[in-house]
Coordinates of C-alpha atoms and ligand atoms in Angstrom, one line a residue:
M1 CA -53.8 317.3 183.8
T2 CA -54.0 315.5 180.5
V3 CA -53.5 311.7 180.8
T4 CA -51.9 310.3 177.6
A5 CA -52.9 306.7 177.0
S6 CA -50.0 304.4 176.3
P7 CA -49.9 303.0 172.7
A8 CA -50.9 299.6 174.1
S9 CA -54.1 300.7 175.9
R10 CA -54.9 303.2 173.1
A11 CA -54.6 300.4 170.5
A12 CA -56.8 298.1 172.6
E13 CA -59.4 300.7 173.1
I14 CA -59.7 301.9 169.5
L15 CA -59.3 298.5 167.7
S16 CA -61.7 296.7 170.1
R17 CA -64.7 298.9 169.2
P18 CA -67.4 296.8 167.4
V19 CA -68.5 298.1 164.0
A20 CA -71.7 297.6 162.0
L21 CA -71.5 296.5 158.4
N22 CA -75.1 296.6 157.2
G23 CA -76.8 293.8 159.3
L24 CA -73.6 292.4 160.6
T25 CA -71.9 293.5 163.8
V26 CA -68.1 292.8 163.7
P27 CA -66.6 292.5 167.2
N28 CA -63.6 294.7 166.4
R29 CA -61.8 296.7 163.7
I30 CA -59.3 294.1 162.6
A31 CA -60.0 292.2 159.3
M32 CA -57.9 289.5 157.7
A33 CA -57.1 290.6 154.1
P34 CA -58.0 288.1 151.3
M35 CA -55.0 286.0 150.4
T36 CA -54.8 283.3 147.8
R37 CA -53.1 280.3 149.3
M38 CA -53.6 277.4 146.8
F39 CA -54.0 274.7 149.4
S40 CA -57.4 273.5 148.2
P41 CA -56.9 270.5 145.8
G42 CA -59.9 270.0 143.6
G43 CA -61.1 273.5 144.6
V44 CA -62.2 272.1 148.0
A45 CA -61.2 273.9 151.2
G46 CA -60.3 271.0 153.6
E47 CA -59.5 270.6 157.2
D48 CA -56.1 272.4 157.1
V49 CA -57.7 275.5 155.4
R50 CA -60.5 275.4 158.0
S51 CA -58.2 275.4 160.9
Y52 CA -56.0 278.1 159.3
Y53 CA -59.0 280.5 159.3
A54 CA -60.4 279.3 162.7
R55 CA -57.0 279.9 164.3
R56 CA -57.0 283.5 163.3
A57 CA -60.7 284.0 164.4
A58 CA -59.8 282.4 167.8
A59 CA -57.0 284.9 168.1
G60 CA -59.2 287.9 167.7
V61 CA -59.5 288.7 164.0
G62 CA -63.0 290.3 163.8
L63 CA -63.7 289.8 160.2
I64 CA -62.1 287.2 157.9
V65 CA -62.2 287.9 154.2
T66 CA -61.3 284.5 152.6
E67 CA -58.8 284.1 149.8
G68 CA -60.3 284.7 146.4
T69 CA -62.6 281.9 145.5
Y70 CA -63.8 281.2 141.9
V71 CA -67.4 281.9 141.0
G72 CA -69.2 279.2 138.8
H73 CA -68.1 280.3 135.4
E74 CA -65.7 278.2 133.2
S75 CA -63.3 281.0 132.6
A76 CA -63.2 282.3 136.2
G77 CA -59.9 280.8 137.3
Q78 CA -56.8 278.9 136.4
S79 CA -55.8 276.7 139.3
D80 CA -57.2 273.5 140.6
R81 CA -55.8 274.4 144.1
V82 CA -57.7 277.6 144.5
P83 CA -61.0 276.9 146.3
R84 CA -64.2 277.2 144.2
F85 CA -67.4 278.7 145.4
H86 CA -69.7 276.4 143.4
G87 CA -70.2 272.7 143.4
E88 CA -71.6 270.5 146.1
E89 CA -68.3 269.3 147.6
Q90 CA -66.7 272.7 147.4
L91 CA -69.6 274.4 149.1
A92 CA -69.7 271.7 151.8
G93 CA -66.0 272.4 152.5
W94 CA -66.7 276.1 152.8
A95 CA -69.7 275.6 155.1
K96 CA -67.4 273.9 157.5
V97 CA -65.0 276.8 157.3
A98 CA -67.8 279.3 158.2
E99 CA -68.9 277.0 161.0
A100 CA -65.4 276.7 162.5
V101 CA -64.8 280.5 162.3
H102 CA -68.2 281.2 164.0
A103 CA -67.3 278.6 166.8
E104 CA -64.3 280.8 167.6
G105 CA -66.4 284.0 167.7
G106 CA -65.3 285.4 164.4
T107 CA -67.2 286.5 161.3
I108 CA -66.3 285.5 157.7
V109 CA -67.1 286.5 154.1
P110 CA -65.9 284.8 151.0
Q111 CA -64.1 286.9 148.4
L112 CA -65.8 286.0 145.1
W113 CA -63.4 286.1 142.1
H114 CA -63.2 286.0 138.4
I115 CA -59.7 286.5 137.0
G116 CA -60.8 287.5 133.4
M117 CA -57.9 288.1 131.0
V118 CA -55.3 287.0 133.6
R119 CA -56.3 283.4 132.8
K120 CA -53.9 281.4 130.6
Q121 CA -55.6 278.9 128.4
G122 CA -55.1 275.2 129.0
Q123 CA -55.3 275.6 132.8
A124 CA -57.4 273.8 135.3
P125 CA -60.2 273.5 136.2
Y126 CA -61.6 274.0 132.6
P127 CA -58.6 273.8 130.2
E128 CA -60.7 274.4 127.1
A129 CA -62.3 277.6 128.4
P130 CA -61.0 280.9 126.9
A131 CA -59.7 283.9 128.8
V132 CA -62.5 286.5 128.7
G133 CA -62.5 290.2 129.4
P134 CA -64.0 293.5 128.3
S135 CA -61.9 293.8 125.1
G136 CA -59.6 290.7 125.0
I137 CA -56.7 292.8 126.2
R138 CA -54.5 291.9 129.1
T139 CA -53.4 294.4 131.8
D140 CA -50.0 294.6 130.2
G141 CA -51.7 295.8 127.0
T142 CA -51.1 292.6 125.0
E143 CA -54.0 290.9 123.3
G144 CA -53.1 287.3 124.3
T145 CA -55.6 284.6 123.3
G146 CA -58.6 286.0 125.1
K147 CA -61.9 287.1 123.8
A148 CA -64.0 290.2 124.3
M149 CA -67.1 289.2 126.2
T150 CA -70.5 289.0 124.5
Q151 CA -73.7 290.1 126.2
R152 CA -74.3 286.4 126.8
D153 CA -70.9 286.1 128.6
L154 CA -71.7 289.2 130.7
D155 CA -75.0 287.8 131.7
D156 CA -73.5 284.4 132.6
V157 CA -70.8 286.0 134.8
I158 CA -73.4 288.3 136.5
G159 CA -75.5 285.2 137.2
A160 CA -72.4 283.3 138.5
F161 CA -71.7 286.1 141.1
A162 CA -75.3 286.2 142.1
E163 CA -75.5 282.4 142.6
A164 CA -72.3 282.4 144.6
A165 CA -73.6 285.2 146.9
A166 CA -76.9 283.4 147.4
A167 CA -74.9 280.2 148.3
A168 CA -72.7 282.2 150.7
E169 CA -75.8 283.3 152.7
R170 CA -77.4 279.8 152.5
I171 CA -74.3 278.0 153.8
G172 CA -73.8 280.4 156.7
F173 CA -71.4 283.1 155.7
D174 CA -71.8 286.6 157.1
G175 CA -71.6 288.5 153.9
V176 CA -69.7 288.5 150.6
E177 CA -66.8 290.5 149.2
L178 CA -66.7 291.0 145.4
H179 CA -63.1 291.1 144.0
G180 CA -63.0 294.2 141.9
A181 CA -59.3 294.9 142.4
H182 CA -55.8 294.3 141.2
G183 CA -56.4 293.9 137.4
Y184 CA -58.8 291.0 137.5
L185 CA -62.1 290.8 135.6
L186 CA -64.2 293.5 137.3
D187 CA -61.2 295.8 137.4
Q188 CA -60.5 295.1 133.7
F189 CA -63.9 296.7 133.0
L190 CA -63.3 299.7 135.4
W191 CA -59.9 300.5 133.9
A192 CA -59.6 302.3 130.6
G193 CA -56.3 300.5 129.9
T194 CA -58.1 297.2 129.4
N195 CA -61.6 298.4 128.6
R196 CA -61.8 299.6 125.0
R197 CA -65.4 298.7 124.4
T198 CA -67.6 301.0 122.4
D199 CA -70.9 299.6 123.7
A200 CA -72.7 300.7 126.9
Y201 CA -70.0 298.9 129.0
G202 CA -67.1 301.1 127.8
G203 CA -66.2 304.7 127.5
D204 CA -66.4 307.1 130.4
P205 CA -65.9 306.0 134.1
V206 CA -69.6 305.5 134.6
A207 CA -70.0 303.3 131.6
R208 CA -66.9 301.3 132.6
T209 CA -68.5 300.8 136.0
K210 CA -71.7 299.4 134.4
F211 CA -70.7 295.8 134.5
A212 CA -69.5 295.8 138.1
A213 CA -72.6 297.7 139.1
E214 CA -74.9 295.1 137.4
I215 CA -73.0 292.4 139.3
V216 CA -73.6 294.3 142.6
A217 CA -77.3 294.8 141.8
A218 CA -77.7 291.1 141.0
V219 CA -75.9 290.0 144.1
R220 CA -77.9 292.5 146.2
A221 CA -81.1 291.0 144.8
A222 CA -79.9 287.4 145.5
V223 CA -79.3 287.9 149.2
S224 CA -81.3 289.4 152.2
P225 CA -81.3 293.2 152.5
E226 CA -79.2 293.1 155.7
F227 CA -76.6 290.7 154.3
P228 CA -73.4 292.8 153.8
V229 CA -72.0 293.2 150.3
I230 CA -68.4 294.4 150.3
F231 CA -66.7 295.7 147.1
R232 CA -62.9 295.6 147.0
Y233 CA -61.2 297.8 144.4
S234 CA -57.8 299.3 143.8
Q235 CA -56.0 301.8 141.7
W236 CA -53.0 299.4 141.2
K237 CA -52.9 296.3 139.1
Q238 CA -51.0 293.1 139.8
D239 CA -48.5 293.8 137.0
A240 CA -48.8 297.7 137.0
Y241 CA -48.3 299.2 140.4
D242 CA -48.6 302.7 139.0
A243 CA -51.8 302.2 137.1
R244 CA -54.7 304.4 138.2
L245 CA -58.5 304.1 137.8
A246 CA -59.0 307.7 138.9
E247 CA -56.7 310.7 138.8
T248 CA -59.1 313.0 140.7
P249 CA -61.7 312.7 143.4
E250 CA -64.3 313.5 140.8
E251 CA -63.3 310.5 138.6
L252 CA -63.3 308.3 141.7
E253 CA -66.8 309.5 142.6
A254 CA -68.0 308.6 139.1
I255 CA -66.9 305.0 139.7
L256 CA -68.0 304.6 143.3
S257 CA -71.4 306.3 143.1
P258 CA -73.0 303.8 140.8
L259 CA -71.6 300.9 142.8
A260 CA -73.0 302.4 146.1
A261 CA -76.3 303.0 144.4
A262 CA -76.4 299.4 143.2
G263 CA -76.1 298.1 146.7
V264 CA -72.5 298.1 148.0
D265 CA -72.6 298.3 151.8
V266 CA -68.9 298.5 152.4
F267 CA -65.9 299.4 150.3
H268 CA -62.5 297.8 150.7
A269 CA -59.9 300.1 149.2
S270 CA -56.8 298.2 148.4
T271 CA -53.6 300.1 148.7
R272 CA -50.0 298.8 149.2
R273 CA -49.2 301.4 151.9
Y274 CA -52.2 302.7 153.9
W275 CA -50.6 306.0 154.9
I276 CA -50.0 307.3 151.3
P277 CA -52.3 310.3 150.5
E278 CA -54.4 309.4 147.4
F279 CA -54.8 312.8 145.9
E280 CA -52.9 316.1 146.3
G281 CA -54.0 318.6 148.9
S282 CA -55.3 316.1 151.5
D283 CA -53.9 313.4 153.8
L284 CA -56.8 311.1 153.1
N285 CA -55.8 307.7 151.8
L286 CA -57.9 305.8 149.2
A287 CA -60.2 304.3 151.9
G288 CA -60.6 307.8 153.4
W289 CA -61.6 309.3 150.0
T290 CA -64.0 306.4 149.5
K291 CA -65.7 307.0 152.7
K292 CA -65.9 310.8 152.1
L293 CA -67.3 310.3 148.6
T294 CA -69.8 307.5 149.3
G295 CA -70.7 307.8 153.0
R296 CA -70.2 304.0 153.3
P297 CA -68.0 302.3 155.9
T298 CA -64.6 301.4 154.4
I299 CA -61.8 299.0 155.1
T300 CA -58.2 300.2 154.6
V301 CA -55.2 297.9 154.0
G302 CA -51.5 298.0 153.2
S303 CA -48.3 297.1 155.1
V304 CA -50.0 297.2 158.5
G305 CA -47.7 295.7 161.2
L306 CA -45.1 294.4 158.9
D307 CA -42.5 294.4 161.6
G308 CA -42.1 293.7 165.3
D309 CA -41.4 297.3 165.9
F310 CA -45.0 298.2 165.1
I311 CA -45.2 300.9 167.7
G312 CA -42.6 303.1 166.1
A313 CA -41.9 304.0 162.5
F314 CA -39.0 302.2 160.8
M315 CA -37.5 301.5 157.5
G316 CA -38.9 298.6 155.4
E317 CA -39.6 297.7 151.9
G318 CA -37.6 300.6 150.7
S319 CA -39.8 303.2 152.4
P320 CA -40.7 304.3 155.9
V321 CA -43.4 302.0 157.3
K322 CA -45.7 303.9 159.7
G323 CA -46.3 302.7 163.2
I324 CA -49.5 302.0 165.0
D325 CA -50.1 305.6 166.1
E326 CA -50.6 306.7 162.5
L327 CA -53.2 304.0 162.0
L328 CA -55.0 304.8 165.3
D329 CA -55.1 308.5 164.5
R330 CA -56.8 307.8 161.2
L331 CA -59.3 305.4 162.8
E332 CA -60.1 308.0 165.5
R333 CA -60.7 310.6 162.8
D334 CA -63.2 308.2 161.2
E335 CA -61.1 308.3 158.0
F336 CA -62.0 304.6 157.6
D337 CA -63.8 302.0 159.8
M338 CA -61.7 298.8 159.6
V339 CA -58.1 297.8 159.0
A340 CA -57.3 294.7 156.9
V341 CA -54.1 292.9 157.7
G342 CA -52.5 290.5 155.2
R343 CA -48.9 289.4 155.5
A344 CA -48.5 290.1 159.2
L345 CA -51.4 287.6 159.8
L346 CA -49.7 285.0 157.7
Q347 CA -46.6 285.4 159.7
D348 CA -48.4 285.3 163.0
P349 CA -51.8 283.8 163.5
E350 CA -51.8 285.4 167.0
W351 CA -51.2 288.9 165.6
A352 CA -54.6 290.3 166.4
A353 CA -54.6 288.9 169.9
K354 CA -51.2 290.4 170.6
V355 CA -52.1 293.8 169.2
L356 CA -55.5 293.9 171.0
A357 CA -53.8 293.1 174.3
G358 CA -51.0 295.5 173.7
R359 CA -48.4 292.7 173.7
F360 CA -46.4 294.5 171.0
D361 CA -43.1 293.1 172.2
E362 CA -44.3 289.6 171.2
L363 CA -45.0 290.5 167.5
K364 CA -42.8 288.6 165.1
P365 CA -41.0 290.3 162.2
Y366 CA -42.4 289.4 158.8
D367 CA -40.5 286.8 156.7
A368 CA -41.6 286.1 153.2
A369 CA -41.3 282.4 153.9
A370 CA -44.7 282.7 155.7
V371 CA -46.5 282.8 152.4
K372 CA -45.4 279.2 151.7
T373 CA -47.2 277.5 154.6
L374 CA -50.7 277.3 156.0
S375 CA -49.7 277.5 159.6
Ligands
FMN401 C1 -49.9 285.6 149.4 C2 -50.9 286.7 149.0 C3 -52.1 286.4 148.3 C4 -53.0 287.4 148.0 N1 -54.2 287.1 147.4 C5 -55.2 288.1 147.3 C6 -56.5 287.7 146.8 O1 -56.8 286.5 146.6 N2 -57.4 288.7 146.7 C7 -57.1 290.0 147.0 O2 -58.0 290.9 146.8 N3 -55.9 290.3 147.4 C8 -54.9 289.4 147.6 N4 -53.7 289.8 148.1 C9 -53.5 291.2 148.6 C10 -53.8 291.3 150.1 O3 -55.2 291.1 150.3 C11 -53.4 292.6 150.7 O4 -54.1 293.6 150.1 C12 -51.9 292.9 150.5 O5 -51.1 291.8 150.9 C13 -51.5 294.1 151.3 O6 -51.7 293.9 152.7 P1 -50.5 293.6 153.7 O7 -49.4 294.7 153.5 O8 -51.1 293.7 155.0 O9 -50.0 292.2 153.3 C14 -52.7 288.8 148.4 C15 -51.5 289.1 149.1 C16 -50.6 288.1 149.4 C17 -49.4 288.4 150.2

């Protein structure tokens, strides 16, 4: 007789399996997706930010990827309320966050961020600094007031990422994630729409990947060999959901191989809906293709658990949102290794504990108001 596990026990069993990310063992398969919150005046993560992350670690999130945090380059960001990953006070604030998460049994990596041409001039923390990018072009195709990066600029930014990664290890984080997604600086290099360079950093997909790969190599050299380096990337851009880096698996491989060779341990493939097949002729999503092409562990993401009725499929956001069985099937098939959860974890700090214990009936439906608070 075949015994079919209930969704609750199946979820608990599959999601509770530990997973190794280079030298780090994460206690389960649930990650918190990086989410900019803007609750860090002066770029310092304070007590409220610390308890916000610690609450989620205490409730079973295996790996926390922090909100994007600026590397130490004058053009990296544009808000004084986004935490910075440089400066004595800022790093001291982050060290306490890592400590608090560890005290609750969780693991945590900072998401290191440079926004590139998204930056508007005249904004904090360095109002005089220009927006910089591969070719001075924004993701919407306009030129704006930014400048194309010189070799000196490239070297400075590479150094800033390496320094931030070294600081992350020094102050007690478990790894780093490099933000290469959503139309920010690294993605501006990867994407032909914003990279029109005619030097070694522009041209075919491998050339467009050169800058990100140099950052990865510098980060790798700045940290211990077992310290996990995660690279987050996406096809979509913040203001262009249909944009694509790669139209075929071959193009995707041309981008991912140099990154893996440079030292990426884990890829975090950012999609808006995790069940959408990435290329024709296969069910694999972007994380699935990434794992298949690179052999590295991958993290998937996108609309996981955005409703109380997570067990079944239902209609939401104008398209059918898949229930937990779809997710568990893909995990069982080793399509990807971890699942990152964003908005559902803003809505409910206890989300992971409830799912891991099969308490699906206690899940709260998502309400966009959750983004406004740090509860
Ligand atoms: C409020 C908010 C802030 C976000 N900030 C970031 C960020 O700093 N870095 C990043 O890579 N993605 C960011 N994202 C995208 C999320 O990491 C995630 O990929 C997205 O929300 C889809 O996951 P979900 O459907 O589980 O929410 C943000 C999303 C939200 C809702």
